[in-house]
Amino acid sequence: MPLMDQPERAPDKEKDKAIEEFLKSFKIALNNSQIYFKGHSLFNKSVEGLKVKLNILNPLLSSPKIGITPNSLLIDGKFWEKIKLYMDLAELFHRRKIKAIEIKPEATNDELAAFLTKASMPVKDIFKQGGLIKILKNEGVTNIHLDELDYSFILSGAGEEEKDLWTYLLYESIESKDAEKIKEFSDHFDKFLKEFNIKELLGDQDLKEKVLKFLIYIKDNDSGKFQKCMRETLKAIMQDARSSDAEKISNANALLKALKEDNFADNMWQEILTDDNFDPLSFKLFFKLINQEKHQEIAENLAEKVKKEASLRGNAHVIRKIKELFSIPDNPDNPYISKIYHNTLSFLIQDISPSEGVALDRALLSRNYRFILLNLLVVSRDKERVTGIIEKITAQWDNITNGKDIEYLKCLWQTVGDKKKSNSDFEHLFDELLKKISDYVERLILEDQDATGSEFFWEAINSTTFTLNDYIKKIFGGKKVAAGVLKLFFKFFPKDTALFYENLRSKRNDLAFLEVFIGCLKALDSKIALDALIYIYGFSNNLTKQEVLKAMPEMSVYDERFLISVATSGTRAFKIYALNILRRDAEKMRKLIDIALLKPSPFGINNYIILRNMALVEEVELKEARSDLEILSRRKFFWHKNVRQKAQVILRKWND
Amino acid sequence: MIEAIEKFLSDLMIALLLARVYPEKHPKVKEAQSKAYVDLCALFEEKNKLIIGVMGDELAFENEIFFDLSKNVKQGIGFLKQKAIETITFYQGLREEEFEAFISYLVTTETAKKDAQESLVVRGIKNISVGKIKVSGAVGKDELSDTLKFLRQYEGSLDEISQFIDNALDNKIVDYMGLRFSVINVMENLLNAQQEFLKLTTLKRLDISTFVHILNVSILSMYLAYKMGFSKDDVMDIGIAGLYHDIGKLYISRKILAKAGVLTDEEFTSIRSHTVLGAQILLKYTDSMGILPVVVAFEHHLRYDCKGYPKLAFIQKPHIASLIVSVCDVYDALCGRRTYKRDYPPDMVYNIMMKDKGTAFEPAALDKFFKIIGVWPIGAIVALSDKRIAVVKEENEDDIFSPKVEVISPPGSKELIDLKEKKDTLKIDHALNPLAEGKEYLELLQKQEIKQPPPPTPTPPNP
């Protein structure tokens, strides 16, 4: 068409409006094709409408092709995106592997109808029939052209090789010695190394020489760039060496000729600081790469660098990295070398406080969580919430029991108790939990001789899951017993003492057992425990008797008859014990003094007893007997002289 | 064949996701890897190599595009894109160890800056090769500056985490795998480019969105935990706990929080109970998220000396995780502007917090925090003692008052200065509020960051 006959390009606004109208119409027609069969009046109407819009649009476009991306349409160089209409249309055709649609002006209504009907088929059906292009071809549609989306040619690989480019640059920079070209090449040296990898580089003699030449040149002319390129070279060699054999590593030495010891030190230090992948294997490779005689000096240089950076001593990650590096066994080829670096870097990991390299204390976390649940339980009033919290606490049961957290159980028990009192709705809410606690603590007390902190539960627990025999076995079966076990036994089996005493008697020769037993009974401080002590006294030797009497003053209960009997018939030491206990009760003491201790006898028949008892009275300072002593101090007759005198001596002493 | 390939890709993506979330030797990871490997071996019976393409967000094989599968495995495709992998070729003879090593590599934190193929070689993976789609014609790439890239990632994280928080508030299921995945991404961004990502947390914002605060606290907590030497798993757990630390507050009427005037006693009690409320909400999610979020939500206002709130019937010293979040929470709150208070300059924040060292704050955590954040955080716009304006670029851990700064004004005087080395002659005088007197300099900075020259492409030789 001659230029002057071509319509002027419409202003963009008009074109955009026409495109939008067309797209709306397109969407409506597609929707209708899904709802109505081909030939339905409504569908036909929408096809006609679409044709009308097309006729308006086509003259306005410079290209009739509609490009399809996953979520937008490309029409006349502009992307139509972000609006649902455009995105839906794009997705519909993208899913059908269509990347472009061209509807020619000559397309008939029938062709449009066929296209719309087929395009709106389910995706699976379309592909089963060989794709939309094939389907339209079979339908005889010639004025609607589709481009298929096909990545296969891309995936099979095509494109420029960039290696030649880099080689060219390398050669250019060396030959020309152009500062700009050298700068550009050195700035991208790492990319060059990636393209070739070290194996290729070393394998190509010419290339290797050129690279060396380049490195030597920049070493003399630009030390900063030289450092950078050498670091990249060393890194590339080490990375390649990880999957290469030893021979290739030694070849790589050729490239490293230009490096001095301080360069190596610098490189190694930077790798330790910045490269997460610098691991023990990298360290080993480093040893291998460099000639043995250089290591001492490299290490010394490294030490200097490290010492300058004092702040690193607090850097948890550097410390961890260094520890990891030294976790490998000594280099079997040359253990001496590992030692050099070990000494160099080890000062960094000296004096590390325990907080370096910390871990989240999960056990403590679990404990805090349990107490949080307890605190939430305290403040919760809603039954459902309380039930939920109890469930959570129960879920922590294993943690509680593994840690033998009796303190927690005590707090829980008390809280639950308070909760029950506060609301009648909670009467039986905690029964299961309380039973669980009770059973656990009882078991703990029975099985763990060292259930520290369980004293609270001696009173709290109200039922047992064990039998009498279980308890008897526990008490008398081992080498020692705990107070808690005895306490619970007396609580749950108060009437079954016969078996208890029978077993206790059988232990009369086990002095060590009895000593501990006595201590437990003392701790229990109850009538029943006292009875047991008296029973032990009855069958024991003097040593054990003494232990019994030693225990009794620390108890709040005592047996008057027993003590009076000991005070009157026991050994001197025993009498003293008995007196010291009895004196707690003035009335009882009075009774003892009256009936036994200092009771005068006719003609002094028992004066020797009285004298003996006065010695006791004097020793224990039994001032309750003062009045009796005064009577004795005034006794007449010569047969009472000793008694009289002794009484006076004691009284004088007390009066002083 | 196509179905078999699709199945293999599906299993491969599942293995990737699990390897990302669970530790390497976890049985679930091993099982998933084995399953995918078996699929692959079956394919090798028909073909001696398999080339998979990553075209945008879609996986392709020859002329087949896996639309549906690609929609469902976006996260897995994300791993490949992160490493700039556009094609993967699996060769017959691939051993299971190589396959496992490949999966482990894909979920590592190495980014596109490291060549993917090189990374495979280093790991001894010989029967898998990866690469980019090679197209003819050199195309100059116009890359976004790192700052903008991280800003997008930060804002993307913001969208994601707001969804996870909303789900918990609405008593819906929280997708723990998705959450962990999001936090992993945040953490990896943080670890790969600490300066850039941290800068985003100290960015002054006009929006006082609580989600911004939550994300900041999470990021700062992870950073502090990382620097204190915690393992990555622990860091991640702390990050998740940080995200949820204020969930109780979100429950409470926004009217109360946004109120400019003085709160009534009742309103004040509501705010303080947010720790209890938060713990109660999070109790529902202990099966998926564990107990750490509950503990941190409850304890983060307790204080180091246990004199904070809530008042407890049973007092336990707060866990270190709570103490870490507490430091970061207070710091971010002091730095930010709220309806009820102005934002404080960085040095004032430092002084306020240091006063409470050993009482409100755990001493080691607080010290470490300011060592790594500095008194003048990265991104802060500051006035130097010689009247020039600079932006803080990097901290000096051994001198928290003297970071490295870059001069931005007067124009043409661009210079990088390590103030530690100029202690006697130059120092920071004060910070400029980027929402007020520092605004023009912030705009200047932002313009500089967007405008970045493209990397030079080598001139091809004349044929």
Coordinates of N, CA, C and O in Angstrom, one line a residue, chain B residues 334-442:
Chain B
L334 N 12.5 1.9 70.8 CA 13.0 3.3 71.1 C 13.4 4.0 69.8 O 13.3 5.2 69.7
C335 N 13.9 3.2 68.8 CA 14.3 3.9 67.6 C 13.1 4.3 66.7 O 13.2 5.3 65.9
G336 N 12.0 3.7 66.9 CA 10.8 4.0 66.1 C 9.9 5.1 66.6 O 9.9 5.3 67.9
R337 N 9.3 5.7 65.7 CA 8.3 6.7 66.2 C 7.0 6.0 66.4 O 6.5 5.2 65.7
R338 N 6.2 6.4 67.5 CA 4.9 5.9 67.7 C 4.0 7.1 68.0 O 4.4 8.2 68.1
T339 N 2.7 6.7 68.1 CA 1.7 7.8 68.4 C 2.0 8.4 69.8 O 1.6 9.5 70.0
Y340 N 2.5 7.5 70.7 CA 2.6 8.0 72.1 C 4.0 8.5 72.4 O 4.3 8.9 73.5
K341 N 4.9 8.4 71.4 CA 6.3 8.9 71.7 C 7.0 9.2 70.5 O 6.7 8.7 69.4
R342 N 8.0 10.1 70.6 CA 8.8 10.4 69.4 C 9.9 9.3 69.3 O 10.2 8.5 70.2
D343 N 10.6 9.3 68.1 CA 11.7 8.4 68.0 C 13.0 9.1 68.6 O 13.1 10.3 68.5
Y344 N 13.8 8.3 69.2 CA 15.0 8.8 69.8 C 16.2 8.7 68.9 O 16.3 7.7 68.1
P345 N 17.2 9.6 68.9 CA 18.4 9.4 68.1 C 19.2 8.2 68.7 O 19.0 7.9 69.9
P346 N 20.0 7.7 67.8 CA 20.7 6.4 68.2 C 21.5 6.5 69.5 O 21.6 5.6 70.3
D347 N 22.2 7.6 69.7 CA 23.1 7.7 70.9 C 22.2 7.8 72.1 O 22.6 7.3 73.2
M348 N 21.1 8.4 72.0 CA 20.2 8.5 73.2 C 19.7 7.1 73.5 O 19.6 6.7 74.7
V349 N 19.3 6.3 72.4 CA 18.9 5.0 72.6 C 19.9 4.2 73.4 O 19.7 3.4 74.3
Y350 N 21.2 4.3 72.9 CA 22.3 3.6 73.6 C 22.4 4.0 75.1 O 22.5 3.1 75.9
N351 N 22.3 5.2 75.4 CA 22.4 5.7 76.8 C 21.3 5.2 77.6 O 21.5 4.7 78.7
I352 N 20.1 5.2 77.0 CA 18.9 4.8 77.8 C 19.0 3.3 78.1 O 18.8 2.9 79.3
M353 N 19.4 2.5 77.1 CA 19.5 1.1 77.3 C 20.7 0.7 78.3 O 20.5 -0.2 79.1
M354 N 21.8 1.4 78.1 CA 22.9 1.0 78.9 C 22.7 1.3 80.4 O 23.2 0.6 81.3
K355 N 21.8 2.2 80.7 CA 21.5 2.6 82.1 C 20.9 1.3 82.8 O 21.0 1.2 84.0
D356 N 20.2 0.5 82.0 CA 19.5 -0.6 82.5 C 20.2 -1.9 82.3 O 19.6 -3.0 82.5
K357 N 21.5 -1.8 82.0 CA 22.3 -3.0 81.9 C 22.4 -3.7 83.2 O 22.7 -3.1 84.2
G358 N 22.1 -5.0 83.2 CA 22.2 -5.8 84.5 C 20.9 -5.7 85.3 O 20.7 -6.5 86.2
T359 N 20.0 -4.8 84.9 CA 18.7 -4.8 85.6 C 17.6 -5.2 84.6 O 17.1 -6.3 84.7
A360 N 17.4 -4.4 83.6 CA 16.4 -4.8 82.6 C 17.0 -5.8 81.6 O 16.3 -6.7 81.1
F361 N 18.2 -5.5 81.3 CA 18.9 -6.3 80.2 C 20.0 -7.2 80.7 O 20.8 -6.8 81.5
E362 N 20.1 -8.3 80.1 CA 21.2 -9.2 80.4 C 22.5 -8.6 79.9 O 22.6 -8.2 78.7
P363 N 23.5 -8.5 80.7 CA 24.7 -7.7 80.4 C 25.4 -8.1 79.1 O 25.7 -7.3 78.3
A364 N 25.7 -9.4 79.0 CA 26.4 -9.9 77.9 C 25.7 -9.7 76.6 O 26.3 -9.3 75.6
A365 N 24.4 -9.9 76.6 CA 23.6 -9.7 75.4 C 23.6 -8.3 75.0 O 23.7 -7.9 73.8
L366 N 23.4 -7.4 76.0 CA 23.3 -6.0 75.6 C 24.7 -5.5 75.1 O 24.7 -4.8 74.1
D367 N 25.8 -5.9 75.7 CA 27.1 -5.5 75.2 C 27.3 -6.0 73.8 O 27.8 -5.3 72.9
K368 N 27.0 -7.3 73.6 CA 27.2 -7.8 72.3 C 26.3 -7.1 71.3 O 26.8 -6.8 70.1
F369 N 25.1 -6.8 71.6 CA 24.2 -6.1 70.7 C 24.8 -4.8 70.2 O 24.8 -4.5 69.0
F370 N 25.3 -4.0 71.1 CA 25.8 -2.7 70.7 C 27.2 -2.8 70.0 O 27.6 -2.0 69.3
K371 N 27.8 -3.9 70.3 CA 29.1 -4.2 69.6 C 28.8 -4.4 68.1 O 29.5 -4.0 67.2
I372 N 27.8 -5.1 67.8 CA 27.5 -5.4 66.4 C 26.6 -4.4 65.7 O 26.8 -4.2 64.5
I373 N 25.7 -3.8 66.5 CA 24.9 -2.7 65.9 C 25.6 -1.4 65.9 O 25.4 -0.5 65.0
G374 N 26.4 -1.2 66.9 CA 27.1 0.1 67.1 C 26.2 1.1 67.7 O 25.0 0.9 67.7
V375 N 26.7 2.1 68.2 CA 25.9 3.2 68.7 C 25.2 3.9 67.6 O 24.0 4.2 67.7
W376 N 25.9 4.0 66.5 CA 25.4 4.6 65.3 C 25.2 3.4 64.3 O 26.1 3.0 63.7
P377 N 23.9 3.0 64.1 CA 23.7 1.8 63.3 C 24.0 2.0 61.8 O 23.9 3.2 61.3
I378 N 24.2 0.9 61.1 CA 24.4 1.0 59.7 C 23.2 1.7 59.0 O 22.0 1.4 59.3
G379 N 23.5 2.6 58.1 CA 22.4 3.3 57.5 C 22.1 4.6 58.1 O 21.3 5.4 57.6
A380 N 22.6 4.8 59.3 CA 22.2 6.1 60.0 C 22.9 7.3 59.3 O 24.1 7.2 58.9
I381 N 22.2 8.3 59.2 CA 22.8 9.5 58.6 C 23.3 10.4 59.7 O 22.5 10.7 60.7
V382 N 24.5 10.8 59.6 CA 25.2 11.5 60.8 C 25.9 12.7 60.4 O 26.3 12.9 59.2
A383 N 26.0 13.6 61.3 CA 26.8 14.9 61.1 C 28.1 14.7 61.8 O 28.2 14.3 62.9
L384 N 29.2 14.9 61.0 CA 30.5 14.7 61.6 C 31.0 16.0 62.2 O 30.3 17.0 62.0
S385 N 32.0 15.9 63.0 CA 32.5 17.0 63.8 C 33.0 18.1 62.8 O 33.1 19.3 63.3
D386 N 33.3 17.8 61.6 CA 33.8 18.8 60.7 C 32.6 19.3 59.8 O 32.9 19.8 58.7
K387 N 31.4 19.0 60.2 CA 30.2 19.5 59.5 C 29.8 18.8 58.3 O 28.8 19.1 57.7
R388 N 30.6 17.8 57.8 CA 30.2 17.0 56.7 C 29.1 16.1 57.1 O 29.0 15.7 58.3
I389 N 28.3 15.6 56.2 CA 27.2 14.6 56.4 C 27.7 13.3 55.9 O 28.2 13.2 54.8
A390 N 27.4 12.3 56.6 CA 27.9 10.9 56.2 C 26.8 9.9 56.5 O 25.9 10.2 57.3
V391 N 27.0 8.8 55.9 CA 26.1 7.6 56.3 C 27.0 6.5 56.8 O 28.1 6.3 56.4
V392 N 26.5 5.8 57.8 CA 27.2 4.8 58.5 C 27.2 3.5 57.6 O 26.1 3.1 57.2
K393 N 28.4 3.0 57.3 CA 28.5 1.9 56.3 C 28.8 0.5 57.0 O 28.3 -0.5 56.6
E394 N 29.6 0.6 58.1 CA 30.0 -0.6 58.7 C 30.4 -0.3 60.1 O 31.0 0.7 60.4
E395 N 30.2 -1.3 61.0 CA 30.5 -1.1 62.4 C 31.9 -1.5 62.7 O 32.5 -2.4 62.0
N396 N 32.5 -1.0 63.7 CA 33.8 -1.5 64.3 C 33.5 -2.1 65.6 O 33.1 -1.4 66.6
E397 N 33.6 -3.4 65.7 CA 33.1 -4.0 66.9 C 34.0 -3.6 68.1 O 33.5 -3.6 69.3
D398 N 35.2 -3.3 67.8 CA 36.1 -2.9 69.0 C 36.0 -1.4 69.3 O 36.7 -1.0 70.2
D399 N 35.2 -0.7 68.6 CA 35.0 0.7 68.9 C 33.6 1.1 68.4 O 33.5 1.6 67.3
I400 N 32.7 0.9 69.3 CA 31.3 1.0 68.8 C 30.9 2.5 68.6 O 29.8 2.7 68.0
F401 N 31.7 3.4 69.0 CA 31.4 4.8 68.8 C 32.0 5.3 67.5 O 31.7 6.5 67.1
S402 N 32.9 4.5 66.9 CA 33.6 5.0 65.7 C 33.5 4.0 64.5 O 34.4 3.2 64.3
P403 N 32.3 4.1 63.8 CA 32.1 3.2 62.7 C 32.9 3.7 61.5 O 33.5 4.7 61.5
K404 N 32.7 2.9 60.4 CA 33.1 3.4 59.1 C 32.0 4.1 58.4 O 30.9 3.6 58.4
V405 N 32.3 5.3 57.9 CA 31.2 6.1 57.3 C 31.6 6.5 55.9 O 32.8 6.5 55.6
E406 N 30.6 6.8 55.2 CA 30.8 7.4 53.8 C 30.2 8.8 53.8 O 29.0 9.0 54.1
V407 N 31.0 9.7 53.4 CA 30.6 11.1 53.3 C 29.6 11.3 52.1 O 29.9 10.8 51.0
I408 N 28.5 11.9 52.3 CA 27.6 12.1 51.2 C 27.3 13.6 50.9 O 26.7 14.0 49.9
S409 N 27.8 14.4 51.8 CA 27.6 15.9 51.6 C 28.7 16.6 52.3 O 29.1 16.3 53.4
P410 N 29.2 17.6 51.7 CA 28.8 18.3 50.5 C 29.0 17.4 49.2 O 29.8 16.5 49.3
P411 N 28.3 17.6 48.2 CA 28.4 16.8 47.0 C 29.8 16.8 46.4 O 30.5 17.9 46.6
G412 N 30.3 15.8 45.9 CA 31.6 15.7 45.3 C 32.7 15.4 46.4 O 33.9 15.2 46.0
S413 N 32.3 15.3 47.6 CA 33.3 15.0 48.6 C 33.2 13.6 49.1 O 33.5 13.2 50.3
K414 N 32.7 12.7 48.3 CA 32.4 11.3 48.6 C 33.7 10.7 49.1 O 34.8 10.7 48.4
E415 N 33.7 10.1 50.3 CA 34.9 9.5 50.9 C 34.5 8.5 51.9 O 33.5 8.7 52.6
L416 N 35.2 7.4 51.9 CA 35.0 6.4 52.9 C 36.0 6.6 54.1 O 37.2 6.6 53.8
I417 N 35.5 6.8 55.3 CA 36.4 7.1 56.4 C 36.2 6.0 57.5 O 35.0 5.8 57.9
D418 N 37.3 5.5 58.0 CA 37.2 4.7 59.2 C 37.4 5.6 60.4 O 38.6 6.0 60.7
L419 N 36.4 5.9 61.1 CA 36.5 6.9 62.2 C 37.4 6.3 63.4 O 37.9 7.1 64.1
K420 N 37.6 5.0 63.4 CA 38.4 4.5 64.4 C 39.9 5.0 64.2 O 40.6 5.2 65.2
E421 N 40.2 5.2 63.0 CA 41.6 5.6 62.7 C 41.7 7.1 62.8 O 42.8 7.6 62.6
K422 N 40.6 7.8 63.0 CA 40.7 9.3 63.0 C 40.2 9.8 64.4 O 39.6 10.9 64.5
K423 N 40.3 8.9 65.4 CA 39.7 9.3 66.7 C 40.0 10.6 67.2 O 39.2 11.3 67.8
D424 N 41.2 11.0 67.0 CA 41.7 12.3 67.6 C 41.1 13.5 66.8 O 41.0 14.6 67.3
T425 N 40.8 13.3 65.5 CA 40.5 14.5 64.7 C 39.0 14.5 64.2 O 38.5 15.6 63.9
L426 N 38.4 13.4 64.2 CA 37.1 13.4 63.6 C 36.2 12.4 64.3 O 36.6 11.3 64.7
K427 N 34.9 12.8 64.5 CA 34.0 11.9 65.2 C 32.6 12.3 64.8 O 32.4 13.3 64.1
I428 N 31.6 11.5 65.2 CA 30.2 11.8 64.9 C 29.7 12.8 65.9 O 29.8 12.5 67.1
D429 N 29.1 13.8 65.4 CA 28.5 14.8 66.3 C 27.1 14.4 66.8 O 26.8 14.4 68.0
H430 N 26.3 14.2 65.8 CA 24.9 13.7 66.1 C 24.3 13.1 64.9 O 24.8 13.2 63.8
A431 N 23.2 12.4 65.1 CA 22.5 11.8 64.0 C 21.4 12.7 63.5 O 20.9 13.5 64.2
L432 N 21.1 12.5 62.2 CA 20.1 13.3 61.6 C 18.9 12.4 61.4 O 19.0 11.3 60.9
N433 N 17.7 12.9 61.8 CA 16.5 12.1 61.7 C 16.1 12.1 60.2 O 15.8 13.2 59.6
P434 N 16.1 10.9 59.6 CA 15.8 10.9 58.1 C 14.4 11.3 57.8 O 14.0 11.5 56.7
L435 N 13.5 11.4 58.9 CA 12.1 11.8 58.6 C 12.0 13.3 58.8 O 11.0 13.9 58.5
A436 N 13.1 13.9 59.2 CA 13.0 15.4 59.5 C 14.2 16.0 58.8 O 14.3 16.1 57.6
E437 N 15.2 16.5 59.6 CA 16.3 17.2 59.0 C 17.2 16.4 58.1 O 18.0 16.9 57.3
G438 N 17.1 15.1 58.2 CA 18.0 14.2 57.4 C 17.3 13.8 56.1 O 17.9 13.0 55.3
K439 N 16.1 14.2 55.9 CA 15.3 13.7 54.8 C 16.0 14.0 53.4 O 16.0 13.1 52.6
E440 N 16.5 15.2 53.2 CA 17.1 15.5 51.9 C 18.3 14.5 51.7 O 18.6 14.1 50.6
Y441 N 19.0 14.2 52.7 CA 20.2 13.3 52.6 C 19.8 11.9 52.3 O 20.4 11.2 51.5
L442 N 18.7 11.5 52.9 CA 18.1 10.2 52.6 C 17.7 10.0 51.2 O 18.0 9.0 50.5

